[in-house]
Amino acid sequence: MINQQLSPAVKAFDAMAPVFDARFGEWLSVDAQRDAVRRTLLAALPPRGRILEIGGGTGEDAMWLAKRGFDITLTDGSPAMVARAQEKLSILGSRAAVAPAEELEAFAERHFSLNGALFDGAFSNFAPLNCVEDLKPVGRGLAKLLRPGAPALLVLFGTVAPGEMLVETLRGRPRQSLRRFRSGPVPARLGGQAFTVTYHRRAALRAAMQPWFRLVKTVGIGIFVPPSAAEPWISRHGRLLRSLATLDRFSERVLARFADHILYHFERTDVAAP
């Protein structure tokens, strides 16, 4: 019954929830990109702070942060993903809630009716925001939820990713290699389920976050480390992957625009929430 109310993207991930960790957990390219994001999260988030995660899926990043003393509230549109995340987080004193990213404003109202406290930071990893066509509600919702000065670290797909172009071309899918240049919703599939993604440009993201957030910096995630389309081949070449991850670390700022994912580091301004 509830599944009929879900967006196509959320339905796709909801159906994948039982096998999601097993399918992607063994891919070393995903691990390498996740490690880069986590390194940036630890440097930017206030120690032991109250942190909101958007589109947290099965809770792998939330659990990792909770073990390091953070108080995490994970949100995701998929009830099945949230159920799996809650199993991981409850024993660590953190929590998960069903809340699609595009409904963050409604989540803010529910959140404040329960405890009334602002968050010290927020993050979103591995591009759940690319499943949202209009990011303005996300910006407004985050403005209501974060205290002034709080960081918002949002990881979205890059729009110029030579690594994906190369991998998709070698796999005989040249049309796929150019998909990130397309504007508007782009067809995608996961586990046989069809949905769309939008490859948001930097300017559009900044516009959605202003005037409540200012962009501090961007960090490239997966510049030389290839996208998951290179799996499982790249996982069989661990030494090569470690070398590529080292190159990423040295070039994550200067070559950020060419990455598979881009981490946008925003900071909450003093402008009142809408």
mmCIF file of C-alpha atoms in Angstrom:
data_model
loop_
_atom_site.group_PDB
_atom_site.id
_atom_site.type_symbol
_atom_site.label_atom_id
_atom_site.label_comp_id
_atom_site.label_asym_id
_atom_site.label_seq_id
_atom_site.Cartn_x
_atom_site.Cartn_y
_atom_site.Cartn_z
ATOM 1 C CA MET A 1 0.000 0.000 0.000
ATOM 2 C CA ILE A 2 2.689 2.484 1.036
ATOM 3 C CA ASN A 3 4.806 1.563 -1.997
ATOM 4 C CA GLN A 4 2.182 3.097 -4.303
ATOM 5 C CA GLN A 5 2.905 6.519 -2.767
ATOM 6 C CA LEU A 6 6.630 6.384 -3.428
ATOM 7 C CA SER A 7 8.385 8.168 -6.280
ATOM 8 C CA PRO A 8 9.841 5.937 -9.030
ATOM 9 C CA ALA A 9 13.385 6.494 -7.725
ATOM 10 C CA VAL A 10 12.417 5.628 -4.158
ATOM 11 C CA LYS A 11 10.556 2.534 -5.385
ATOM 12 C CA ALA A 12 13.717 1.367 -7.140
ATOM 13 C CA PHE A 13 15.870 1.734 -4.037
ATOM 14 C CA ASP A 14 13.140 0.363 -1.776
ATOM 15 C CA ALA A 15 13.100 -2.832 -3.838
ATOM 16 C CA MET A 16 16.914 -3.070 -3.622
ATOM 17 C CA ALA A 17 17.098 -2.622 0.159
ATOM 18 C CA PRO A 18 17.392 -6.340 1.084
ATOM 19 C CA VAL A 19 20.421 -6.861 -1.164
ATOM 20 C CA PHE A 20 21.851 -3.334 -1.372
ATOM 21 C CA ASP A 21 24.734 -3.794 1.077
ATOM 22 C CA ALA A 22 25.707 -7.159 -0.377
ATOM 23 C CA ARG A 23 25.664 -5.877 -3.953
ATOM 24 C CA PHE A 24 27.666 -2.701 -3.438
ATOM 25 C CA GLY A 25 29.572 -3.516 -0.252
ATOM 26 C CA GLU A 26 32.219 -5.598 -2.028
ATOM 27 C CA TRP A 27 33.061 -2.996 -4.669
ATOM 28 C CA LEU A 28 36.429 -1.429 -3.873
ATOM 29 C CA SER A 29 35.804 1.582 -6.093
ATOM 30 C CA VAL A 30 32.817 2.462 -3.889
ATOM 31 C CA ASP A 31 34.961 1.982 -0.774
ATOM 32 C CA ALA A 32 37.644 4.299 -2.157
ATOM 33 C CA GLN A 33 35.158 7.058 -2.923
ATOM 34 C CA ARG A 34 33.394 6.562 0.428
ATOM 35 C CA ASP A 35 36.709 6.880 2.274
ATOM 36 C CA ALA A 36 37.365 10.210 0.546
ATOM 37 C CA VAL A 37 33.951 11.524 1.576
ATOM 38 C CA ARG A 38 34.374 10.350 5.175
ATOM 39 C CA ARG A 39 37.746 12.052 5.453
ATOM 40 C CA THR A 40 36.113 15.342 4.450
ATOM 41 C CA LEU A 41 33.158 14.786 6.784
ATOM 42 C CA LEU A 42 35.420 14.305 9.792
ATOM 43 C CA ALA A 43 37.327 17.482 8.974
ATOM 44 C CA ALA A 44 34.173 19.603 8.534
ATOM 45 C CA LEU A 45 31.588 18.319 11.013
ATOM 46 C CA PRO A 46 31.757 19.540 14.646
ATOM 47 C CA PRO A 47 32.946 16.703 16.940
ATOM 48 C CA ARG A 48 30.079 14.824 18.622
ATOM 49 C CA GLY A 49 27.596 17.137 16.887
ATOM 50 C CA ARG A 50 23.952 16.528 16.043
ATOM 51 C CA ILE A 51 24.076 15.641 12.349
ATOM 52 C CA LEU A 52 21.351 15.153 9.743
ATOM 53 C CA GLU A 53 21.885 12.764 6.847
ATOM 54 C CA ILE A 54 19.786 13.139 3.685
ATOM 55 C CA GLY A 55 19.165 10.049 1.572
ATOM 56 C CA GLY A 56 21.148 7.840 3.926
ATOM 57 C CA GLY A 57 19.985 4.506 2.519
ATOM 58 C CA THR A 58 20.888 1.516 4.677
ATOM 59 C CA GLY A 59 22.918 3.644 7.079
ATOM 60 C CA GLU A 60 26.537 2.723 6.351
ATOM 61 C CA ASP A 61 27.873 6.284 6.661
ATOM 62 C CA ALA A 62 25.544 7.127 9.550
ATOM 63 C CA MET A 63 26.714 4.062 11.472
ATOM 64 C CA TRP A 64 30.362 4.934 10.822
ATOM 65 C CA LEU A 65 29.866 8.453 12.183
ATOM 66 C CA ALA A 66 27.760 7.287 15.141
ATOM 67 C CA LYS A 67 30.608 4.985 16.212
ATOM 68 C CA ARG A 68 32.805 8.102 16.313
ATOM 69 C CA GLY A 69 30.552 9.941 18.734
ATOM 70 C CA PHE A 70 28.183 11.820 16.405
ATOM 71 C CA ASP A 71 24.443 11.934 17.115
ATOM 72 C CA ILE A 72 22.950 11.027 13.726
ATOM 73 C CA THR A 73 19.446 11.416 12.379
ATOM 74 C CA LEU A 74 19.251 9.602 9.052
ATOM 75 C CA THR A 75 16.471 10.386 6.586
ATOM 76 C CA ASP A 76 15.539 8.532 3.413
ATOM 77 C CA GLY A 77 12.439 8.217 1.257
ATOM 78 C CA SER A 78 12.568 4.414 1.220
ATOM 79 C CA PRO A 79 10.798 2.701 4.153
ATOM 80 C CA ALA A 80 12.757 -0.502 3.539
ATOM 81 C CA MET A 81 16.093 1.337 3.549
ATOM 82 C CA VAL A 82 15.133 3.192 6.724
ATOM 83 C CA ALA A 83 14.172 -0.053 8.456
ATOM 84 C CA ARG A 84 17.602 -1.536 7.730
ATOM 85 C CA ALA A 85 19.326 1.672 8.825
ATOM 86 C CA GLN A 86 17.372 1.767 12.074
ATOM 87 C CA GLU A 87 18.602 -1.725 12.943
ATOM 88 C CA LYS A 88 22.181 -0.475 12.666
ATOM 89 C CA LEU A 89 21.688 2.879 14.384
ATOM 90 C CA SER A 90 19.435 2.115 17.332
ATOM 91 C CA ILE A 91 22.168 0.310 19.270
ATOM 92 C CA LEU A 92 24.418 3.362 18.769
ATOM 93 C CA GLY A 93 21.925 5.907 20.092
ATOM 94 C CA SER A 94 21.093 7.343 16.667
ATOM 95 C CA ARG A 95 17.939 7.080 14.600
ATOM 96 C CA ALA A 96 16.414 6.881 11.108
ATOM 97 C CA ALA A 97 13.207 8.365 9.704
ATOM 98 C CA VAL A 98 11.257 8.086 6.463
ATOM 99 C CA ALA A 99 11.533 11.507 4.807
ATOM 100 C CA PRO A 100 12.156 12.060 1.069
ATOM 101 C CA ALA A 101 14.692 14.799 0.345
ATOM 102 C CA GLU A 102 12.125 16.857 -1.552
ATOM 103 C CA GLU A 103 9.969 16.900 1.615
ATOM 104 C CA LEU A 104 12.603 18.283 3.993
ATOM 105 C CA GLU A 105 10.415 21.247 4.874
ATOM 106 C CA ALA A 106 7.664 18.929 6.120
ATOM 107 C CA PHE A 107 10.281 16.882 7.973
ATOM 108 C CA ALA A 108 11.506 20.095 9.647
ATOM 109 C CA GLU A 109 8.025 20.771 11.000
ATOM 110 C CA ARG A 110 7.772 17.237 12.416
ATOM 111 C CA HIS A 111 11.290 17.433 13.828
ATOM 112 C CA PHE A 112 10.697 20.658 15.726
ATOM 113 C CA SER A 113 7.355 19.480 17.062
ATOM 114 C CA LEU A 114 9.247 16.606 18.707
ATOM 115 C CA ASN A 115 12.428 18.243 20.046
ATOM 116 C CA GLY A 116 12.837 21.779 18.694
ATOM 117 C CA ALA A 117 16.633 21.598 18.318
ATOM 118 C CA LEU A 118 18.665 22.711 15.313
ATOM 119 C CA PHE A 119 21.260 20.413 13.767
ATOM 120 C CA ASP A 120 24.999 21.167 13.915
ATOM 121 C CA GLY A 121 25.577 19.915 10.381
ATOM 122 C CA ALA A 122 24.157 17.879 7.522
ATOM 123 C CA PHE A 123 25.455 15.663 4.740
ATOM 124 C CA SER A 124 24.281 13.603 1.789
ATOM 125 C CA ASN A 125 26.507 10.997 0.147
ATOM 126 C CA PHE A 126 26.499 9.215 -3.228
ATOM 127 C CA ALA A 127 24.023 11.409 -5.079
ATOM 128 C CA PRO A 128 20.520 10.807 -3.675
ATOM 129 C CA LEU A 129 19.887 14.482 -4.485
ATOM 130 C CA ASN A 130 20.321 13.674 -8.169
ATOM 131 C CA CYS A 131 17.051 11.765 -7.866
ATOM 132 C CA VAL A 132 15.364 15.088 -6.977
ATOM 133 C CA GLU A 133 14.535 17.265 -9.967
ATOM 134 C CA ASP A 134 13.891 20.517 -8.055
ATOM 135 C CA LEU A 135 16.423 21.245 -5.296
ATOM 136 C CA LYS A 136 14.803 24.428 -3.998
ATOM 137 C CA PRO A 137 12.728 22.583 -1.353
ATOM 138 C CA VAL A 138 15.940 20.902 -0.202
ATOM 139 C CA GLY A 139 17.626 24.262 0.297
ATOM 140 C CA ARG A 140 14.633 25.660 2.170
ATOM 141 C CA GLY A 141 14.346 22.575 4.348
ATOM 142 C CA LEU A 142 18.031 22.622 5.266
ATOM 143 C CA ALA A 143 17.754 26.327 6.097
ATOM 144 C CA LYS A 144 15.059 25.493 8.646
ATOM 145 C CA LEU A 145 17.032 22.606 10.142
ATOM 146 C CA LEU A 146 20.609 23.919 10.485
ATOM 147 C CA ARG A 147 22.004 26.483 12.907
ATOM 148 C CA PRO A 148 23.986 29.479 11.542
ATOM 149 C CA GLY A 149 27.543 28.460 10.690
ATOM 150 C CA ALA A 150 26.654 24.774 10.331
ATOM 151 C CA PRO A 151 28.186 22.885 7.383
ATOM 152 C CA ALA A 152 26.083 21.132 4.747
ATOM 153 C CA LEU A 153 28.173 18.644 2.760
ATOM 154 C CA LEU A 154 26.305 17.468 -0.325
ATOM 155 C CA VAL A 155 27.751 14.846 -2.675
ATOM 156 C CA LEU A 156 26.209 14.902 -6.153
ATOM 157 C CA PHE A 157 27.196 13.433 -9.498
ATOM 158 C CA GLY A 158 29.738 15.458 -11.402
ATOM 159 C CA THR A 159 28.612 16.706 -14.791
ATOM 160 C CA VAL A 160 31.924 16.265 -16.641
ATOM 161 C CA ALA A 161 33.324 12.854 -15.706
ATOM 162 C CA PRO A 162 36.063 11.627 -18.084
ATOM 163 C CA GLY A 163 36.358 8.411 -16.068
ATOM 164 C CA GLU A 164 32.768 7.447 -16.807
ATOM 165 C CA MET A 165 33.117 8.457 -20.467
ATOM 166 C CA LEU A 166 36.096 6.131 -20.836
ATOM 167 C CA VAL A 167 34.539 3.199 -18.973
ATOM 168 C CA GLU A 168 31.203 3.387 -20.776
ATOM 169 C CA THR A 169 32.896 3.709 -24.168
ATOM 170 C CA LEU A 170 35.081 0.654 -23.464
ATOM 171 C CA ARG A 171 31.940 -1.248 -22.459
ATOM 172 C CA GLY A 172 30.379 -0.437 -25.834
ATOM 173 C CA ARG A 173 27.852 2.057 -24.490
ATOM 174 C CA PRO A 174 28.891 5.380 -26.043
ATOM 175 C CA ARG A 175 25.459 6.967 -25.535
ATOM 176 C CA GLN A 176 25.756 6.348 -21.803
ATOM 177 C CA SER A 177 29.144 8.046 -21.800
ATOM 178 C CA LEU A 178 27.507 11.387 -22.673
ATOM 179 C CA ARG A 179 24.445 11.239 -20.418
ATOM 180 C CA ARG A 180 25.757 13.741 -17.874
ATOM 181 C CA PHE A 181 25.756 16.496 -20.491
ATOM 182 C CA ARG A 182 21.984 16.240 -20.810
ATOM 183 C CA SER A 183 19.753 18.728 -19.032
ATOM 184 C CA GLY A 184 16.535 17.812 -17.258
ATOM 185 C CA PRO A 185 15.522 14.317 -16.126
ATOM 186 C CA VAL A 186 17.607 11.501 -17.638
ATOM 187 C CA PRO A 187 16.317 7.880 -17.710
ATOM 188 C CA ALA A 188 18.004 5.453 -15.323
ATOM 189 C CA ARG A 189 17.424 1.919 -14.032
ATOM 190 C CA LEU A 190 18.244 0.004 -10.856
ATOM 191 C CA GLY A 191 17.254 -3.585 -10.242
ATOM 192 C CA GLY A 192 14.936 -3.510 -13.250
ATOM 193 C CA GLN A 193 13.100 -0.427 -11.953
ATOM 194 C CA ALA A 194 12.950 2.689 -14.149
ATOM 195 C CA PHE A 195 13.306 6.211 -12.766
ATOM 196 C CA THR A 196 15.086 9.457 -13.678
ATOM 197 C CA VAL A 197 18.105 11.379 -12.431
ATOM 198 C CA THR A 198 19.002 15.024 -12.966
ATOM 199 C CA TYR A 199 22.640 16.060 -13.346
ATOM 200 C CA HIS A 200 22.504 19.346 -11.465
ATOM 201 C CA ARG A 201 24.971 22.038 -12.496
ATOM 202 C CA ARG A 202 26.940 23.916 -9.868
ATOM 203 C CA ALA A 203 25.085 27.164 -10.625
ATOM 204 C CA ALA A 204 21.671 25.511 -10.174
ATOM 205 C CA LEU A 205 22.716 23.972 -6.860
ATOM 206 C CA ARG A 206 24.057 27.284 -5.551
ATOM 207 C CA ALA A 207 20.853 29.034 -6.599
ATOM 208 C CA ALA A 208 18.759 26.458 -4.728
ATOM 209 C CA MET A 209 20.809 26.956 -1.542
ATOM 210 C CA GLN A 210 20.951 30.768 -1.562
ATOM 211 C CA PRO A 211 20.621 33.011 0.400
ATOM 212 C CA TRP A 212 20.671 30.621 3.353
ATOM 213 C CA PHE A 213 23.973 28.954 2.426
ATOM 214 C CA ARG A 214 27.267 30.030 0.916
ATOM 215 C CA LEU A 215 29.506 27.657 -1.020
ATOM 216 C CA VAL A 216 32.827 27.243 0.806
ATOM 217 C CA LYS A 217 34.594 24.778 -1.507
ATOM 218 C CA THR A 218 34.173 21.756 -3.764
ATOM 219 C CA VAL A 219 36.004 18.447 -3.428
ATOM 220 C CA GLY A 220 36.325 15.896 -6.222
ATOM 221 C CA ILE A 221 35.345 12.346 -5.267
ATOM 222 C CA GLY A 222 36.501 9.853 -7.877
ATOM 223 C CA ILE A 223 38.690 11.793 -10.296
ATOM 224 C CA PHE A 224 41.094 8.978 -11.100
ATOM 225 C CA VAL A 225 39.249 6.307 -9.102
ATOM 226 C CA PRO A 226 36.751 5.017 -11.691
ATOM 227 C CA PRO A 227 32.964 4.963 -11.276
ATOM 228 C CA SER A 228 31.102 1.832 -10.229
ATOM 229 C CA ALA A 229 30.538 1.061 -13.928
ATOM 230 C CA ALA A 230 34.131 -0.235 -13.866
ATOM 231 C CA GLU A 231 33.141 -3.002 -11.466
ATOM 232 C CA PRO A 232 33.873 -5.794 -10.927
ATOM 233 C CA TRP A 233 37.046 -5.402 -13.008
ATOM 234 C CA ILE A 234 38.618 -2.641 -10.920
ATOM 235 C CA SER A 235 38.111 -4.542 -7.649
ATOM 236 C CA ARG A 236 40.411 -7.253 -8.999
ATOM 237 C CA HIS A 237 43.224 -4.707 -9.295
ATOM 238 C CA GLY A 238 43.648 -3.464 -5.749
ATOM 239 C CA ARG A 239 47.149 -2.059 -6.170
ATOM 240 C CA LEU A 240 46.083 0.027 -9.164
ATOM 241 C CA LEU A 241 43.013 1.273 -7.304
ATOM 242 C CA ARG A 242 45.098 2.338 -4.290
ATOM 243 C CA SER A 243 47.398 4.297 -6.596
ATOM 244 C CA LEU A 244 44.421 5.998 -8.231
ATOM 245 C CA ALA A 245 43.015 6.883 -4.794
ATOM 246 C CA THR A 246 46.332 8.524 -3.906
ATOM 247 C CA LEU A 247 46.160 10.606 -7.093
ATOM 248 C CA ASP A 248 42.632 11.622 -6.146
ATOM 249 C CA ARG A 249 43.770 12.867 -2.763
ATOM 250 C CA PHE A 250 46.370 15.169 -4.319
ATOM 251 C CA SER A 251 44.011 16.516 -6.991
ATOM 252 C CA GLU A 252 40.657 16.627 -5.181
ATOM 253 C CA ARG A 253 40.489 20.419 -5.173
ATOM 254 C CA VAL A 254 42.129 21.485 -8.434
ATOM 255 C CA LEU A 255 40.401 18.820 -10.582
ATOM 256 C CA ALA A 256 37.108 18.642 -8.651
ATOM 257 C CA ARG A 257 34.967 19.513 -11.683
ATOM 258 C CA PHE A 258 36.127 16.351 -13.487
ATOM 259 C CA ALA A 259 35.157 13.910 -10.720
ATOM 260 C CA ASP A 260 32.597 11.121 -10.737
ATOM 261 C CA HIS A 261 31.043 12.790 -7.673
ATOM 262 C CA ILE A 262 31.553 16.296 -6.332
ATOM 263 C CA LEU A 263 31.283 17.171 -2.643
ATOM 264 C CA TYR A 264 29.845 20.678 -2.269
ATOM 265 C CA HIS A 265 30.736 22.159 1.115
ATOM 266 C CA PHE A 266 28.133 24.779 2.055
ATOM 267 C CA GLU A 267 27.904 26.825 5.242
ATOM 268 C CA ARG A 268 24.664 28.120 6.791
ATOM 269 C CA THR A 269 24.496 31.900 6.733
ATOM 270 C CA ASP A 270 22.707 34.161 9.207
ATOM 271 C CA VAL A 271 19.800 34.770 6.814
ATOM 272 C CA ALA A 272 16.541 33.732 8.496
ATOM 273 C CA ALA A 273 14.956 30.501 7.339
ATOM 274 C CA PRO A 274 12.050 30.926 4.898
#
